[in-house]
Coordinates of C-alpha atoms in Angstrom, one line a residue:
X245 CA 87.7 100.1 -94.7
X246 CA 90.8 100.8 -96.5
X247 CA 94.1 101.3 -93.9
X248 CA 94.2 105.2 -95.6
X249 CA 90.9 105.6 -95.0
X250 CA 91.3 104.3 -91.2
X251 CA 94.0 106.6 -90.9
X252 CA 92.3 109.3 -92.3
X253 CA 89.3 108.6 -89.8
X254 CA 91.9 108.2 -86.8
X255 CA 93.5 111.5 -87.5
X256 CA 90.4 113.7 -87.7
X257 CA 90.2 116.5 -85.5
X258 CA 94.1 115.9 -84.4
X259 CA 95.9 118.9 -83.3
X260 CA 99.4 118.5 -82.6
X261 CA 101.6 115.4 -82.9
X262 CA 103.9 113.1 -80.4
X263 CA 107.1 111.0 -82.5
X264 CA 108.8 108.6 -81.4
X265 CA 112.4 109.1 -82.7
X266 CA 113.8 105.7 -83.4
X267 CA 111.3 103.7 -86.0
X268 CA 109.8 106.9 -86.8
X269 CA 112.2 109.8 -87.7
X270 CA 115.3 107.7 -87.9
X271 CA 116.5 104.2 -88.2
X272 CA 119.7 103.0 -86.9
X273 CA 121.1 106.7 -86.8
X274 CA 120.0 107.7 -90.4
X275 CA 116.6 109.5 -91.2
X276 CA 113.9 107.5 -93.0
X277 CA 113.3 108.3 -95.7
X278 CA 110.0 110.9 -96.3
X279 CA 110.1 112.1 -92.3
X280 CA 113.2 114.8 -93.4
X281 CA 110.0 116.3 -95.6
X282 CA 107.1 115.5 -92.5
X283 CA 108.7 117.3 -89.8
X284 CA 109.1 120.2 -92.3
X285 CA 105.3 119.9 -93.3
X286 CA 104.2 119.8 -89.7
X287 CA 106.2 123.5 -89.5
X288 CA 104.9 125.0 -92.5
X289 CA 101.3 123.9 -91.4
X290 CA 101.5 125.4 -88.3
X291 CA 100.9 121.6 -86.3
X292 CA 102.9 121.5 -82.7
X293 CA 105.2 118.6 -82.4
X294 CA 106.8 116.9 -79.5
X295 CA 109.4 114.4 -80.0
X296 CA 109.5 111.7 -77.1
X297 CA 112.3 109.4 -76.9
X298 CA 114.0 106.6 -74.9
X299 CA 117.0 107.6 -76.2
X300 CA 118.8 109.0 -73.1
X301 CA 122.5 108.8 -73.9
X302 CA 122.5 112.5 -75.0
X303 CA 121.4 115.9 -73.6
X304 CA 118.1 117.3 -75.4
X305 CA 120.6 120.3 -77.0
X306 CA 122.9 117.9 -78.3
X307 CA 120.1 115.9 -79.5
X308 CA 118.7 118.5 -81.8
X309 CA 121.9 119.0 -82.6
X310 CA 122.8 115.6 -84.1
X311 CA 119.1 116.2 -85.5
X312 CA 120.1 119.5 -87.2
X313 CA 123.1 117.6 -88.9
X314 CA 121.0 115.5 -90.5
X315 CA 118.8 118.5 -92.1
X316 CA 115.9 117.7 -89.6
X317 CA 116.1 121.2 -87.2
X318 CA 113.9 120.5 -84.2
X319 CA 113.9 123.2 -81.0
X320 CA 115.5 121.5 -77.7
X321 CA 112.5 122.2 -76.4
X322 CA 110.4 120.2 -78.4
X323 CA 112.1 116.9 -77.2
X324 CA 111.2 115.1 -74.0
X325 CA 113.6 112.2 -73.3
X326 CA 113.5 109.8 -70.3
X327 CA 116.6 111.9 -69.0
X328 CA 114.8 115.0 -69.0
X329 CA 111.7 113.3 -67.6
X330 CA 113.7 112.2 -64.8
X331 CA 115.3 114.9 -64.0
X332 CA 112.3 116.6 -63.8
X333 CA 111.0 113.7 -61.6
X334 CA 114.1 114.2 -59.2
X335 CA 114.3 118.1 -59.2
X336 CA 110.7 117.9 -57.9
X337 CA 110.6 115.1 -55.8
X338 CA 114.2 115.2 -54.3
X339 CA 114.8 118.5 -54.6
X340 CA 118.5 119.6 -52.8
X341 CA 119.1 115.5 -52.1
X342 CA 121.3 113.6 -53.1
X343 CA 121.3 111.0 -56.3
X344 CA 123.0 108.5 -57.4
X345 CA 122.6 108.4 -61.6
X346 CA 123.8 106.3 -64.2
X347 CA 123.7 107.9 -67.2
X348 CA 125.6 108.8 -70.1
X349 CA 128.2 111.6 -69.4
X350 CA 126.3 114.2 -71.8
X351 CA 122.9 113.3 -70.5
X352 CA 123.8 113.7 -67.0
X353 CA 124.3 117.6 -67.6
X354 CA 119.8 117.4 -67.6
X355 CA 120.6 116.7 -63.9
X356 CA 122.7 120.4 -63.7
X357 CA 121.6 122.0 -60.4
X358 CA 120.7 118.6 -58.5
X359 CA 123.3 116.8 -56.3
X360 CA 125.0 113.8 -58.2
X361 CA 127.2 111.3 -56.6
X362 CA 129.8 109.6 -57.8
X363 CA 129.6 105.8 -56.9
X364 CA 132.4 106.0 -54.4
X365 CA 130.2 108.8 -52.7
X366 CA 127.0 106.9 -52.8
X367 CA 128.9 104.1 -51.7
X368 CA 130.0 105.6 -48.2
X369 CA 127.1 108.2 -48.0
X370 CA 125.4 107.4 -44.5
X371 CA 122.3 105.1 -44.8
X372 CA 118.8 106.7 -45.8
X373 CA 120.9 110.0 -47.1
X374 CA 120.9 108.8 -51.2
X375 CA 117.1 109.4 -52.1
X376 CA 116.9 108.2 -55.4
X377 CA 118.8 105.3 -57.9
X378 CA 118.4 106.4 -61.3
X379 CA 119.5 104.4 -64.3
X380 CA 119.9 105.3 -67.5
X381 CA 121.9 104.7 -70.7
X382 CA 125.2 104.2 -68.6
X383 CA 126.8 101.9 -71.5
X384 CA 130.2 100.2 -69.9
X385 CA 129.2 102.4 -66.1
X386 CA 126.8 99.6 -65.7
X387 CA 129.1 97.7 -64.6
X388 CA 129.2 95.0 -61.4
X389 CA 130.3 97.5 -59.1
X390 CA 128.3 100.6 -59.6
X391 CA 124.8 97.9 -59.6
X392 CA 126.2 96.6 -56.1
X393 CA 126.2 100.2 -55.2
X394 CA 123.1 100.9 -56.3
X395 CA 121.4 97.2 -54.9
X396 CA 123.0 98.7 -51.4
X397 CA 121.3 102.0 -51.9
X398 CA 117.9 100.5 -52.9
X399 CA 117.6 98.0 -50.1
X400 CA 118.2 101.2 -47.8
X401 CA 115.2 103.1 -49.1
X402 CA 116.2 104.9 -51.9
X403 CA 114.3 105.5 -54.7
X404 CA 114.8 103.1 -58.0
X405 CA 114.0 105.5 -60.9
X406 CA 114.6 104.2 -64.6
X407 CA 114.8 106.1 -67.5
X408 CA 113.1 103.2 -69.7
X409 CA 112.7 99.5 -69.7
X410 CA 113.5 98.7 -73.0
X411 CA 115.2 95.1 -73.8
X412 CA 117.3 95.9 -76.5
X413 CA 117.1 98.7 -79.9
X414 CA 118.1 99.3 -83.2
X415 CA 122.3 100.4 -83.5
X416 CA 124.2 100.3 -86.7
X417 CA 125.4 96.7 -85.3
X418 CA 122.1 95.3 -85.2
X419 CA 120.1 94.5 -82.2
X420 CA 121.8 95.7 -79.5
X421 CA 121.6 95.5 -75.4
X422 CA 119.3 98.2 -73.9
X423 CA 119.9 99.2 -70.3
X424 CA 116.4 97.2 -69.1
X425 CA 117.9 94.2 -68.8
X426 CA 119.6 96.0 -65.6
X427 CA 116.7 97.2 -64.2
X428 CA 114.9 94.4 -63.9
X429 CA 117.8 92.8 -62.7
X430 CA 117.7 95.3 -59.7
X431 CA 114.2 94.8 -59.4
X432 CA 114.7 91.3 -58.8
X433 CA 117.6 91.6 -56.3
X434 CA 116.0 94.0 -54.8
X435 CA 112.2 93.3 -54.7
X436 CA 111.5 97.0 -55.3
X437 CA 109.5 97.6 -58.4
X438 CA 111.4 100.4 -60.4
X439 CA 109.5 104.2 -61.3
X440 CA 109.6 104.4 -65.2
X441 CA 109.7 108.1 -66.2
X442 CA 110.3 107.3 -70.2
X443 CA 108.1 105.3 -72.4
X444 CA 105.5 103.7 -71.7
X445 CA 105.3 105.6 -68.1
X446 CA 102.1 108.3 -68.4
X447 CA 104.3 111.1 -66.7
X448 CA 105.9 111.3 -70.2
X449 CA 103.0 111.7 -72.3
X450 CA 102.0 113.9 -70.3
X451 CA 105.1 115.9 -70.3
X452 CA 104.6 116.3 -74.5
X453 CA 101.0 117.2 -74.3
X454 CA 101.4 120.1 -71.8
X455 CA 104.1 121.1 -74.4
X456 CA 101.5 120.8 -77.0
X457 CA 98.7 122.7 -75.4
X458 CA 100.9 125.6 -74.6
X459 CA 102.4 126.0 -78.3
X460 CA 98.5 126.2 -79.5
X461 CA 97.3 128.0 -75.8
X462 CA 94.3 126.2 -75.5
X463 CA 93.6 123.1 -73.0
X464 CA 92.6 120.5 -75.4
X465 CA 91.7 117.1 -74.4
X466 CA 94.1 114.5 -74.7
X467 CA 92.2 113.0 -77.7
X468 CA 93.0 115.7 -79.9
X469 CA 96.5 114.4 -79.9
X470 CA 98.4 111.4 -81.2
X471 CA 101.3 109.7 -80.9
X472 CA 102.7 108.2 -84.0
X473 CA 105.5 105.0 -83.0
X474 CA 106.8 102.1 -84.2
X475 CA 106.2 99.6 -80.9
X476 CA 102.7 99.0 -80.3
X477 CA 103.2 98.9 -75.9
X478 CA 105.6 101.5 -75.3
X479 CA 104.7 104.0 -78.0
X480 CA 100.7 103.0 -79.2
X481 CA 99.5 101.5 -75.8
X482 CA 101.0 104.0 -73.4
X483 CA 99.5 107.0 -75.4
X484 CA 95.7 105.4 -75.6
X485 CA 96.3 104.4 -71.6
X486 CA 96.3 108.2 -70.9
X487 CA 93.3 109.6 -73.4
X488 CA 95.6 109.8 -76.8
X489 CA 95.2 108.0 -80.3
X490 CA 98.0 105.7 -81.2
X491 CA 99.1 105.3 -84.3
X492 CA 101.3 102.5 -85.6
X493 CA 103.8 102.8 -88.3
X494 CA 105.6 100.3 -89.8
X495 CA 109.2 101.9 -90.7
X496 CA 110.7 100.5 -86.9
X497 CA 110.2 97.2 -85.0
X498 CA 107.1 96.4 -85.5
X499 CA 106.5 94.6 -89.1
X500 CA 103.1 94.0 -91.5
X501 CA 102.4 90.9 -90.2
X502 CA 102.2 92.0 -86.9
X503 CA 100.4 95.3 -87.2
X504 CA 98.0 93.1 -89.4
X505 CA 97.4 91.0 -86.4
X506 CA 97.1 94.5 -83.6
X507 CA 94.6 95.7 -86.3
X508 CA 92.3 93.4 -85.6
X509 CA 92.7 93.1 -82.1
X510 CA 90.2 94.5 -79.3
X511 CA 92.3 97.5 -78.8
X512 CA 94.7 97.9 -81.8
X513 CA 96.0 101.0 -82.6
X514 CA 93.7 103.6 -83.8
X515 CA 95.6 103.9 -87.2
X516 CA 98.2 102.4 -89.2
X517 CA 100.5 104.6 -91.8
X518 CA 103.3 103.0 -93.3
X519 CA 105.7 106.1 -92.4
X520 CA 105.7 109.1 -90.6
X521 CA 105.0 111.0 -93.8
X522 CA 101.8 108.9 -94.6
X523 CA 100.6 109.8 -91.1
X524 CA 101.1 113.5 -91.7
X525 CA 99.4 113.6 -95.2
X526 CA 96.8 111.9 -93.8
X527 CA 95.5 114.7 -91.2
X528 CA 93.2 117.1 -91.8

């Protein structure tokens, strides 16, 4: 079978859509090329969207923002980041506790109406008070100090809540740090295993397909969905873990070569497109 036909095969009876951001609608802060044209298909065809990203260094309106500026317009509502997935999380779980989050200034305002501490706070708050640790895309706030404060915090029965995992992504330097090297670093001081609320964690998915079912108002099964990504664990795994098809593309992270060897795998990804805009001339 051909890899359009596969896709073709993968993508009948899909309903709505799930895109990663990085690898799939952009690439080191530029769009790629053909998905300026896809998202605007997707519109005009009436298919419901949800964009789910790791990137957590910016507020969902700012987001669509910076999207906007880049003549791809997509509603703030249509994006589901691990910010917003944690603070969702918090304002549930936590609700009227206090936190102690390390996150980019902007991203911080998806916390507006939840207590935040600042590290001097969390630092002399009285033990078991603190209920949750979250860390995000803090850049330089990661420092030394604030990851003592938060080892304390941990070890004290707070909750450890990351916003990803990720090792390291794609900046206009190159590869570049991602803020999972800290969390695992906690982890291991700590011996507490951290909650993931962004890719690959289920909650997420989740998240973008009750988004999904709502914009068409009918309660479609998971598989009538797919998530299209450039990493074949946090983006193609995850979705097929909670029902979802996962398809690969190949305009992120993840190269020929490698898809070649996922397609042949056990449990590859359902399809393979070679951008975002093959995927969404490939559905029905």
């Amino acid at each position: 079978m051909t890899t359009d036909r596969r896709l073709r095969e993968a993508l009948r009876g899909v309903r709505g859509l799930v895109l990663d951001a990085d690898g799939v609608l952009v690439l080191q802060g530029k769009p790629l090329p053909g998905s300026l044209e896809a998202v605007a298909s997707l519109g005009q065809r009436g298919i419901p969207f949800r964009v789910v990203t790791n990137f957590s260094q910016l507020h969902r309106e700012t987001l669509a923002g910076w999207f906007a500026k880049g003549g791809m317009p997509i509603d703030p509502d249509r994006i589901v980041t691990g910010t917003s997935a944690t603070a969702a999380h918090t304002a549930t779980r936590h609700a009227g506790r206090p936190l102690f989050v390390l996150a980019a200034d902007d991203a911080r305002r998806e916390f507006d109406g939840q207590t935040m501490l600042t590290a001097d706070e969390a630092d002399g708050a009285p033990a078991g008070t603190v209920a949750a640790v979250v860390i995000g895309d803090a850049g330089d706030d990661l420092s030394y100090r604030n990851m003592d404060v938060a080892f304390r915090l941990v070890r004290g029965g707070a909750e450890l809540l990351a916003m990803h995992r990720n090792p390291w992504w794609l900046t206009p330097k190159g590869e570049t740090l991602d803020a999972g090297g800290f969390v695992v670093g906690l982890e291991f001081a700590t011996g507490v295993r951290a909650h993931i609320l962004g890719k690959p964690s289920p909650e997420v998915f989740r998240q973008a397909v009750a988004g999904l079912r709502a914009d068409l108002g009918e309660r479609l099964p998971r598989s009538a969905f797919a998530m299209v990504g450039d990493d074949l664990r946090a983006d193609v795994a995850a979705a097929q873990r909670v029902g979802m098809k996962g398809i690969l593309v190949l305009s992120g992270k993840t190269g020929a070569a490698e898809a070649e060897r996922a397609g042949r795998a056990a449990r590859g990804p359902d399809g393979i497109g070679a951008t975002l805009a093959d995927v969404v001339a490939a559905l029905d």
